[in-house]
């Protein structure tokens, strides 16, 4: 088990965000965290990366309590792909990816040849090796996400935490990102914890043959956890998001493809249009 | 292969950066108000018994310490500026962002008003420069999140506070004796620097050393607090070390030279145009550019006119056109 969250609660000052959340993940598994804005997706991710300290509950990373890790040791287990990254200074792509090796360096942070190789490997696996010498502030949004993914990969983590990794990407770049992520989850047998608004990503990972679960967060309710099919239903979407949705199945190239079509907003309380 | 090619391309830049401060210091030994022939300057350095006492004193106890002080001050301000810009993820930040300049300015003015000039000017300006940073740091730590923005805000507020105190002291200072001293100090000058002032070289070197040791962590810190933490950096400890180092060297620099703006803001940008943004290269490049630049500007400040032009003024007057020229010819080098 690479991640084990037990009875986690978190509140900012007086307003509780996460209540009694439990979740455990194995290597090679993907968990998609979905939920409306402000339901605590990012907060949950921040607790897992150790950026926030939960008031209650326990988090174990690779069978060791999170709070006993030092920053550097934790970064060898967990990598993080941010929701937004604004390049401030024009580092080269190669140097940004190499920063993923920081957790494996000594006191002064000097990189060895092995680190450079790990960074090259990561860029190759994500498919951005041709961008290596570009200044990363000149990249497109899609390319920048892939750089962030390569940097996380260079960290050689057991678990990658991604905060809305495909938001604001066009659909080809979105697919490309998902394909890269799928490939490396399979190839390196690492886990991925993904906060996302794209509900159908769970179905994509399922079709790719990766064990996947969906966790649905909703303010004031306990977290719902299960297979995408169990969680993403007409009823739960109406309840959590206040939308009327239709979940349909079609067959494309011999595969069953599940699709969510959003129809209209509805009142959350009585569930009527 | 690619690495070798990149290495070969960077050799001329590296040689230039190494030669610049040394060349500037040597050059500044040969010029000044008191005309000394080049051969006498060389004799003063290598065969002290062969030259008159006045020549010996001018070269060894005035020009050399002054050039060394200017070099270290320029290096300190530039290194801290470069480090701060990365740590605060903000290219508009300069070495005085956490209030060190205005704090030191207040300390110096207080000393001038209360004790006349002398030892207390240095002691108090160093003390208040460092105190201003500590105040800004704790002001920034009040908020649990967005600490970078809060630190900059804290620094700006503390700076404004000390600027107001400086104005107050100017207002109550004696307009015939104290006010000119205050004004002159605030414009920055190496005119009064002698051998004893070189004691400040020790804290300046320590501070720059600390920044230099943190250079790779500074790269990671410039990715933002959340990402830096996820990459395995102890953000709090690291920024504290960088801020500590920068404060040590800027406060020591400011207390012997007075406030010199511009250097800590623009030299790091010139460095980025020449060597790129990686702090492994940028910090050393800023150190030698800052050192060379300030020595040359100080040389000009004492040679251009009959009376000395305050170096703070000359820095901006010479530096700005130079910066624009670089921007135009190097197209910003991928930067700006």
CSV table of N, CA and C in Angstrom, one decimal, chain A residues 108-237:
chain,number,residue,atom,x,y,z
A,108,UNK,N,24.3,20.1,-0.8
A,108,UNK,CA,24.4,21.3,-1.6
A,108,UNK,C,23.6,21.2,-2.9
A,109,UNK,N,23.0,20.1,-3.1
A,109,UNK,CA,22.1,19.9,-4.3
A,109,UNK,C,22.8,19.8,-5.6
A,110,UNK,N,24.0,19.3,-5.6
A,110,UNK,CA,24.7,19.1,-6.9
A,110,UNK,C,24.2,17.9,-7.6
A,111,UNK,N,24.0,18.0,-8.9
A,111,UNK,CA,23.4,16.9,-9.7
A,111,UNK,C,24.6,16.0,-10.2
A,112,UNK,N,24.3,14.7,-10.2
A,112,UNK,CA,25.3,13.8,-10.8
A,112,UNK,C,24.9,13.5,-12.2
A,113,UNK,N,25.8,12.7,-12.9
A,113,UNK,CA,25.4,12.2,-14.2
A,113,UNK,C,24.2,11.3,-14.2
A,114,UNK,N,24.1,10.6,-13.1
A,114,UNK,CA,22.9,9.7,-13.0
A,114,UNK,C,21.6,10.5,-12.9
A,115,UNK,N,21.7,11.7,-12.3
A,115,UNK,CA,20.5,12.6,-12.2
A,115,UNK,C,20.2,13.1,-13.6
A,116,UNK,N,21.2,13.5,-14.4
A,116,UNK,CA,21.0,14.0,-15.7
A,116,UNK,C,20.3,12.9,-16.6
A,117,UNK,N,20.8,11.6,-16.3
A,117,UNK,CA,20.2,10.5,-17.1
A,117,UNK,C,18.7,10.3,-16.7
A,118,UNK,N,18.5,10.4,-15.4
A,118,UNK,CA,17.1,10.2,-15.0
A,118,UNK,C,16.2,11.3,-15.6
A,119,UNK,N,16.7,12.5,-15.7
A,119,UNK,CA,15.9,13.6,-16.3
A,119,UNK,C,15.7,13.3,-17.7
A,120,UNK,N,16.8,12.9,-18.5
A,120,UNK,CA,16.6,12.6,-19.9
A,120,UNK,C,15.6,11.5,-20.1
A,121,UNK,N,15.7,10.4,-19.2
A,121,UNK,CA,14.7,9.3,-19.3
A,121,UNK,C,13.3,9.8,-19.2
A,122,UNK,N,13.1,10.7,-18.2
A,122,UNK,CA,11.8,11.2,-17.9
A,122,UNK,C,11.2,12.0,-19.1
A,123,UNK,N,12.1,12.8,-19.7
A,123,UNK,CA,11.7,13.6,-20.9
A,123,UNK,C,11.3,12.7,-22.0
A,124,UNK,N,12.1,11.6,-22.2
A,124,UNK,CA,11.9,10.7,-23.3
A,124,UNK,C,10.6,10.0,-23.1
A,125,UNK,N,10.3,9.5,-21.9
A,125,UNK,CA,9.1,8.8,-21.6
A,125,UNK,C,7.9,9.6,-21.8
A,126,UNK,N,8.0,10.9,-21.4
A,126,UNK,CA,6.8,11.8,-21.6
A,126,UNK,C,6.7,12.3,-23.0
A,127,UNK,N,7.8,12.1,-23.8
A,127,UNK,CA,7.8,12.5,-25.2
A,127,UNK,C,8.1,14.0,-25.4
A,128,UNK,N,8.9,14.6,-24.6
A,128,UNK,CA,9.3,16.0,-24.8
A,128,UNK,C,10.8,16.1,-24.9
A,129,UNK,N,11.5,15.0,-25.3
A,129,UNK,CA,13.0,15.2,-25.4
A,129,UNK,C,13.4,16.2,-26.4
A,130,UNK,N,12.6,16.4,-27.4
A,130,UNK,CA,12.9,17.5,-28.4
A,130,UNK,C,12.8,18.9,-27.9
A,131,UNK,N,12.2,19.0,-26.7
A,131,UNK,CA,12.0,20.4,-26.2
A,131,UNK,C,13.1,20.7,-25.2
A,132,UNK,N,14.0,19.7,-24.9
A,132,UNK,CA,15.0,19.8,-23.8
A,132,UNK,C,15.7,21.2,-23.7
A,133,UNK,N,16.1,21.8,-24.8
A,133,UNK,CA,16.9,23.0,-24.8
A,133,UNK,C,16.1,24.3,-25.0
A,134,UNK,N,14.8,24.1,-25.0
A,134,UNK,CA,13.9,25.3,-25.1
A,134,UNK,C,13.8,26.0,-23.8
A,135,UNK,N,13.6,27.4,-23.8
A,135,UNK,CA,13.3,28.1,-22.6
A,135,UNK,C,11.9,27.8,-22.2
A,136,UNK,N,11.6,27.4,-21.0
A,136,UNK,CA,10.3,26.8,-20.7
A,136,UNK,C,9.2,27.8,-20.7
A,137,UNK,N,9.6,29.1,-20.6
A,137,UNK,CA,8.5,30.1,-20.6
A,137,UNK,C,7.9,30.4,-22.0
A,138,UNK,N,8.6,29.8,-23.1
A,138,UNK,CA,8.1,30.0,-24.4
A,138,UNK,C,7.2,28.8,-24.9
A,139,UNK,N,7.0,27.8,-24.0
A,139,UNK,CA,6.2,26.7,-24.4
A,139,UNK,C,4.7,27.0,-24.3
A,140,UNK,N,4.0,26.1,-25.1
A,140,UNK,CA,2.5,26.2,-25.0
A,140,UNK,C,2.0,25.6,-23.7
A,141,UNK,N,0.8,25.8,-23.4
A,141,UNK,CA,0.2,25.3,-22.1
A,141,UNK,C,0.3,23.8,-22.0
A,142,UNK,N,0.0,23.1,-23.2
A,142,UNK,CA,0.1,21.7,-23.2
A,142,UNK,C,1.5,21.1,-23.0
A,143,UNK,N,2.5,21.8,-23.7
A,143,UNK,CA,3.9,21.4,-23.5
A,143,UNK,C,4.3,21.6,-22.1
A,144,UNK,N,3.9,22.7,-21.5
A,144,UNK,CA,4.3,23.0,-20.1
A,144,UNK,C,3.8,22.0,-19.1
A,145,UNK,N,2.6,21.5,-19.3
A,145,UNK,CA,2.1,20.4,-18.4
A,145,UNK,C,2.9,19.2,-18.6
A,146,UNK,N,3.3,18.9,-19.8
A,146,UNK,CA,4.2,17.7,-20.0
A,146,UNK,C,5.5,17.8,-19.3
A,147,UNK,N,6.0,19.1,-19.3
A,147,UNK,CA,7.3,19.3,-18.6
A,147,UNK,C,7.1,19.1,-17.1
A,148,UNK,N,6.0,19.5,-16.6
A,148,UNK,CA,5.7,19.3,-15.1
A,148,UNK,C,5.6,17.8,-14.8
A,149,UNK,N,5.0,17.1,-15.8
A,149,UNK,CA,4.8,15.6,-15.6
A,149,UNK,C,6.2,15.0,-15.6
A,150,UNK,N,7.1,15.4,-16.6
A,150,UNK,CA,8.4,14.9,-16.7
A,150,UNK,C,9.2,15.2,-15.4
A,151,UNK,N,9.0,16.4,-14.9
A,151,UNK,CA,9.8,16.7,-13.7
A,151,UNK,C,9.3,15.8,-12.5
A,152,UNK,N,8.0,15.6,-12.4
A,152,UNK,CA,7.5,14.7,-11.4
A,152,UNK,C,8.1,13.3,-11.6
A,153,UNK,N,8.2,12.9,-12.8
A,153,UNK,CA,8.7,11.5,-13.1
A,153,UNK,C,10.1,11.4,-12.8
A,154,UNK,N,10.9,12.4,-13.0
A,154,UNK,CA,12.3,12.4,-12.7
A,154,UNK,C,12.6,12.2,-11.2
A,155,UNK,N,11.6,12.6,-10.4
A,155,UNK,CA,11.7,12.4,-9.0
A,155,UNK,C,11.7,10.9,-8.6
A,156,UNK,N,11.3,10.0,-9.5
A,156,UNK,CA,11.2,8.6,-9.3
A,156,UNK,C,10.3,8.3,-8.1
A,157,UNK,N,9.0,8.8,-8.1
A,157,UNK,CA,8.2,8.7,-6.9
A,157,UNK,C,7.4,7.4,-7.0
A,158,UNK,N,6.8,7.1,-5.8
A,158,UNK,CA,5.9,5.9,-5.8
A,158,UNK,C,4.4,6.4,-6.1
A,159,UNK,N,4.2,7.7,-5.9
A,159,UNK,CA,2.9,8.2,-6.0
A,159,UNK,C,3.0,9.6,-6.7
A,160,UNK,N,2.2,9.9,-7.7
A,160,UNK,CA,2.2,11.2,-8.3
A,160,UNK,C,0.8,11.8,-7.9
A,161,UNK,N,0.9,13.0,-7.4
A,161,UNK,CA,-0.3,13.8,-7.0
A,161,UNK,C,-0.5,14.9,-8.1
A,162,UNK,N,-1.7,14.9,-8.8
A,162,UNK,CA,-1.9,15.8,-9.8
A,162,UNK,C,-3.1,16.7,-9.5
A,163,UNK,N,-2.9,18.0,-9.6
A,163,UNK,CA,-4.1,18.9,-9.3
A,163,UNK,C,-4.6,19.4,-10.6
A,164,UNK,N,-5.8,19.0,-11.0
A,164,UNK,CA,-6.4,19.4,-12.3
A,164,UNK,C,-5.4,19.5,-13.4
A,165,UNK,N,-4.8,18.4,-13.8
A,165,UNK,CA,-3.6,18.5,-14.7
A,165,UNK,C,-4.0,18.8,-16.1
A,166,UNK,N,-5.2,18.7,-16.5
A,166,UNK,CA,-5.6,18.9,-17.9
A,166,UNK,C,-6.4,20.1,-18.1
A,167,UNK,N,-6.6,20.9,-17.1
A,167,UNK,CA,-7.5,22.1,-17.2
A,167,UNK,C,-6.9,23.1,-18.2
A,168,UNK,N,-7.7,23.6,-19.0
A,168,UNK,CA,-7.3,24.6,-20.0
A,168,UNK,C,-6.4,24.1,-21.2
A,169,UNK,N,-6.4,22.7,-21.3
A,169,UNK,CA,-5.7,22.2,-22.5
A,169,UNK,C,-6.7,21.9,-23.6
A,170,UNK,N,-6.3,22.0,-24.8
A,170,UNK,CA,-7.2,21.6,-25.9
A,170,UNK,C,-7.3,20.1,-25.9
A,171,UNK,N,-8.3,19.5,-26.6
A,171,UNK,CA,-8.6,18.1,-26.4
A,171,UNK,C,-7.5,17.2,-26.9
A,172,UNK,N,-6.7,17.6,-27.9
A,172,UNK,CA,-5.6,16.7,-28.3
A,172,UNK,C,-4.5,16.7,-27.2
A,173,UNK,N,-4.2,17.9,-26.7
A,173,UNK,CA,-3.2,18.0,-25.6
A,173,UNK,C,-3.7,17.2,-24.4
A,174,UNK,N,-5.0,17.3,-24.1
A,174,UNK,CA,-5.6,16.6,-23.0
A,174,UNK,C,-5.4,15.1,-23.1
A,175,UNK,N,-5.7,14.6,-24.3
A,175,UNK,CA,-5.5,13.2,-24.6
A,175,UNK,C,-4.1,12.8,-24.5
A,176,UNK,N,-3.2,13.6,-25.1
A,176,UNK,CA,-1.8,13.3,-25.0
A,176,UNK,C,-1.3,13.2,-23.6
A,177,UNK,N,-1.8,14.1,-22.8
A,177,UNK,CA,-1.4,14.1,-21.4
A,177,UNK,C,-1.8,12.8,-20.7
A,178,UNK,N,-3.1,12.5,-21.0
A,178,UNK,CA,-3.7,11.3,-20.3
A,178,UNK,C,-2.9,10.0,-20.8
A,179,UNK,N,-2.6,10.0,-22.1
A,179,UNK,CA,-1.8,8.9,-22.6
A,179,UNK,C,-0.5,8.7,-22.0
A,180,UNK,N,0.2,9.9,-21.8
A,180,UNK,CA,1.5,9.9,-21.2
A,180,UNK,C,1.4,9.4,-19.8
A,181,UNK,N,0.4,9.9,-19.1
A,181,UNK,CA,0.2,9.5,-17.6
A,181,UNK,C,-0.1,8.0,-17.5
A,182,UNK,N,-1.0,7.5,-18.4
A,182,UNK,CA,-1.3,6.1,-18.4
A,182,UNK,C,-0.1,5.2,-18.6
A,183,UNK,N,0.7,5.6,-19.6
A,183,UNK,CA,1.9,4.8,-20.0
A,183,UNK,C,2.8,4.7,-18.8
A,184,UNK,N,3.0,5.8,-18.1
A,184,UNK,CA,4.0,5.8,-17.0
A,184,UNK,C,3.5,5.1,-15.8
A,185,UNK,N,2.2,5.2,-15.5
A,185,UNK,CA,1.6,4.5,-14.4
A,185,UNK,C,1.8,3.0,-14.6
A,186,UNK,N,1.6,2.5,-15.9
A,186,UNK,CA,1.8,1.1,-16.2
A,186,UNK,C,3.3,0.7,-16.2
A,187,UNK,N,4.1,1.6,-16.8
A,187,UNK,CA,5.5,1.2,-17.0
A,187,UNK,C,6.3,1.2,-15.7
A,188,UNK,N,5.9,2.1,-14.8
A,188,UNK,CA,6.7,2.3,-13.6
A,188,UNK,C,6.0,1.8,-12.4
A,189,UNK,N,4.7,1.3,-12.6
A,189,UNK,CA,3.9,0.8,-11.5
A,189,UNK,C,3.8,1.8,-10.3
A,190,UNK,N,3.5,3.1,-10.7
A,190,UNK,CA,3.3,4.0,-9.6
A,190,UNK,C,1.8,4.4,-9.5
A,191,UNK,N,1.5,5.0,-8.4
A,191,UNK,CA,0.1,5.4,-8.2
A,191,UNK,C,-0.1,6.8,-8.6
A,192,UNK,N,-1.4,7.2,-9.0
A,192,UNK,CA,-1.7,8.6,-9.3
A,192,UNK,C,-2.9,9.0,-8.6
A,193,UNK,N,-2.8,10.1,-7.9
A,193,UNK,CA,-4.0,10.7,-7.2
A,193,UNK,C,-4.3,12.0,-7.9
A,194,UNK,N,-5.4,12.0,-8.6
A,194,UNK,CA,-5.7,13.1,-9.5
A,194,UNK,C,-7.0,13.9,-9.1
A,195,UNK,N,-6.8,15.2,-8.8
A,195,UNK,CA,-8.0,16.0,-8.6
A,195,UNK,C,-8.4,16.5,-10.0
A,196,UNK,N,-9.7,16.3,-10.4
A,196,UNK,CA,-10.1,16.8,-11.7
A,196,UNK,C,-11.6,17.1,-11.8
A,197,UNK,N,-11.9,18.0,-12.7
A,197,UNK,CA,-13.3,18.3,-13.0
A,197,UNK,C,-13.8,17.4,-14.2
A,198,UNK,N,-12.8,16.8,-14.9
A,198,UNK,CA,-13.2,16.0,-16.1
A,198,UNK,C,-13.6,14.6,-15.6
A,199,UNK,N,-14.9,14.5,-15.4
A,199,UNK,CA,-15.4,13.2,-14.8
A,199,UNK,C,-15.1,12.0,-15.6
A,200,UNK,N,-15.0,12.2,-17.0
A,200,UNK,CA,-14.9,11.0,-17.8
A,200,UNK,C,-13.4,10.5,-17.9
A,201,UNK,N,-12.5,11.2,-17.3
A,201,UNK,CA,-11.1,10.7,-17.3
A,201,UNK,C,-11.0,9.3,-16.6
A,202,UNK,N,-11.9,9.1,-15.6
A,202,UNK,CA,-11.9,7.8,-14.9
A,202,UNK,C,-12.2,6.7,-15.9
A,203,UNK,N,-13.1,7.0,-16.8
A,203,UNK,CA,-13.5,6.0,-17.8
A,203,UNK,C,-12.3,5.8,-18.8
A,204,UNK,N,-11.6,6.8,-19.1
A,204,UNK,CA,-10.4,6.7,-20.0
A,204,UNK,C,-9.4,5.8,-19.4
A,205,UNK,N,-9.1,6.0,-18.1
A,205,UNK,CA,-8.1,5.1,-17.4
A,205,UNK,C,-8.6,3.7,-17.4
A,206,UNK,N,-9.9,3.5,-17.1
A,206,UNK,CA,-10.5,2.2,-17.1
A,206,UNK,C,-10.3,1.5,-18.4
A,207,UNK,N,-10.6,2.2,-19.5
A,207,UNK,CA,-10.4,1.6,-20.8
A,207,UNK,C,-8.9,1.2,-21.1
A,208,UNK,N,-8.0,2.0,-20.5
A,208,UNK,CA,-6.6,1.7,-20.7
A,208,UNK,C,-6.1,0.6,-19.8
A,209,UNK,N,-7.0,0.0,-19.1
A,209,UNK,CA,-6.7,-1.2,-18.3
A,209,UNK,C,-6.0,-1.0,-17.0
A,210,UNK,N,-6.2,0.2,-16.4
A,210,UNK,CA,-5.6,0.5,-15.1
A,210,UNK,C,-6.7,0.5,-14.0
A,211,UNK,N,-6.4,-0.2,-12.9
A,211,UNK,CA,-7.4,-0.2,-11.8
A,211,UNK,C,-7.7,1.3,-11.4
A,212,UNK,N,-8.9,1.7,-11.5
A,212,UNK,CA,-9.2,3.1,-11.2
A,212,UNK,C,-10.4,3.2,-10.3
A,213,UNK,N,-10.4,4.1,-9.3
A,213,UNK,CA,-11.5,4.4,-8.5
A,213,UNK,C,-11.8,5.9,-8.6
A,214,UNK,N,-13.0,6.3,-8.3
A,214,UNK,CA,-13.4,7.7,-8.2
A,214,UNK,C,-13.8,8.0,-6.8
A,215,UNK,N,-13.3,9.1,-6.3
A,215,UNK,CA,-13.7,9.6,-5.0
A,215,UNK,C,-14.4,10.9,-5.2
A,216,UNK,N,-15.7,10.9,-4.7
A,216,UNK,CA,-16.5,12.1,-4.9
A,216,UNK,C,-16.6,12.9,-3.6
A,217,UNK,N,-16.1,14.1,-3.6
A,217,UNK,CA,-16.1,15.0,-2.4
A,217,UNK,C,-17.3,16.0,-2.6
A,218,UNK,N,-18.0,16.2,-1.5
A,218,UNK,CA,-19.1,17.2,-1.6
A,218,UNK,C,-19.2,17.8,-0.2
A,219,UNK,N,-19.3,19.1,-0.2
A,219,UNK,CA,-19.3,19.8,1.1
A,219,UNK,C,-20.5,19.3,2.0
A,220,UNK,N,-20.1,19.0,3.2
A,220,UNK,CA,-21.1,18.6,4.2
A,220,UNK,C,-21.6,17.1,4.1
A,221,UNK,N,-20.9,16.4,3.2
A,221,UNK,CA,-21.3,15.0,3.0
A,221,UNK,C,-20.0,14.1,3.2
A,222,UNK,N,-20.2,12.9,3.6
A,222,UNK,CA,-19.0,12.0,3.6
A,222,UNK,C,-18.5,11.7,2.2
A,223,UNK,N,-17.2,11.5,2.0
A,223,UNK,CA,-16.7,11.2,0.7
A,223,UNK,C,-17.2,9.8,0.2
A,224,UNK,N,-17.6,9.8,-1.1
A,224,UNK,CA,-18.0,8.6,-1.7
A,224,UNK,C,-16.9,8.0,-2.5
A,225,UNK,N,-16.6,6.7,-2.4
A,225,UNK,CA,-15.5,6.1,-3.0
A,225,UNK,C,-15.9,4.8,-3.7
A,226,UNK,N,-15.6,4.6,-4.9
A,226,UNK,CA,-15.9,3.3,-5.6
A,226,UNK,C,-15.4,3.3,-7.0
A,227,UNK,N,-15.9,2.3,-7.8
A,227,UNK,CA,-15.5,2.3,-9.2
A,227,UNK,C,-16.2,3.5,-9.9
A,228,UNK,N,-15.7,4.0,-11.0
A,228,UNK,CA,-16.3,5.1,-11.7
A,228,UNK,C,-17.8,4.9,-12.0
A,229,UNK,N,-18.1,3.6,-12.3
A,229,UNK,CA,-19.5,3.3,-12.6
A,229,UNK,C,-20.4,3.4,-11.4
A,230,UNK,N,-19.9,3.1,-10.3
A,230,UNK,CA,-20.7,3.2,-9.0
A,230,UNK,C,-20.9,4.6,-8.6
A,231,UNK,N,-19.9,5.4,-8.8
A,231,UNK,CA,-19.9,6.8,-8.3
A,231,UNK,C,-20.5,7.8,-9.2
A,232,UNK,N,-20.2,7.6,-10.5
A,232,UNK,CA,-20.7,8.6,-11.5
A,232,UNK,C,-22.0,8.2,-12.0
A,233,UNK,N,-23.0,8.4,-11.2
A,233,UNK,CA,-24.4,8.0,-11.6
A,233,UNK,C,-25.2,9.3,-11.7
A,234,UNK,N,-26.4,9.1,-12.3
A,234,UNK,CA,-27.3,10.2,-12.5
A,234,UNK,C,-27.6,10.9,-11.1
A,235,UNK,N,-27.8,10.0,-10.1
A,235,UNK,CA,-28.3,10.4,-8.8
A,235,UNK,C,-27.2,11.2,-8.1
A,236,UNK,N,-26.0,10.6,-8.1
A,236,UNK,CA,-24.9,11.3,-7.3
A,236,UNK,C,-24.5,12.6,-8.0
A,237,UNK,N,-24.5,12.7,-9.3
A,237,UNK,CA,-24.2,13.9,-10.0
A,237,UNK,C,-25.2,15.0,-9.6
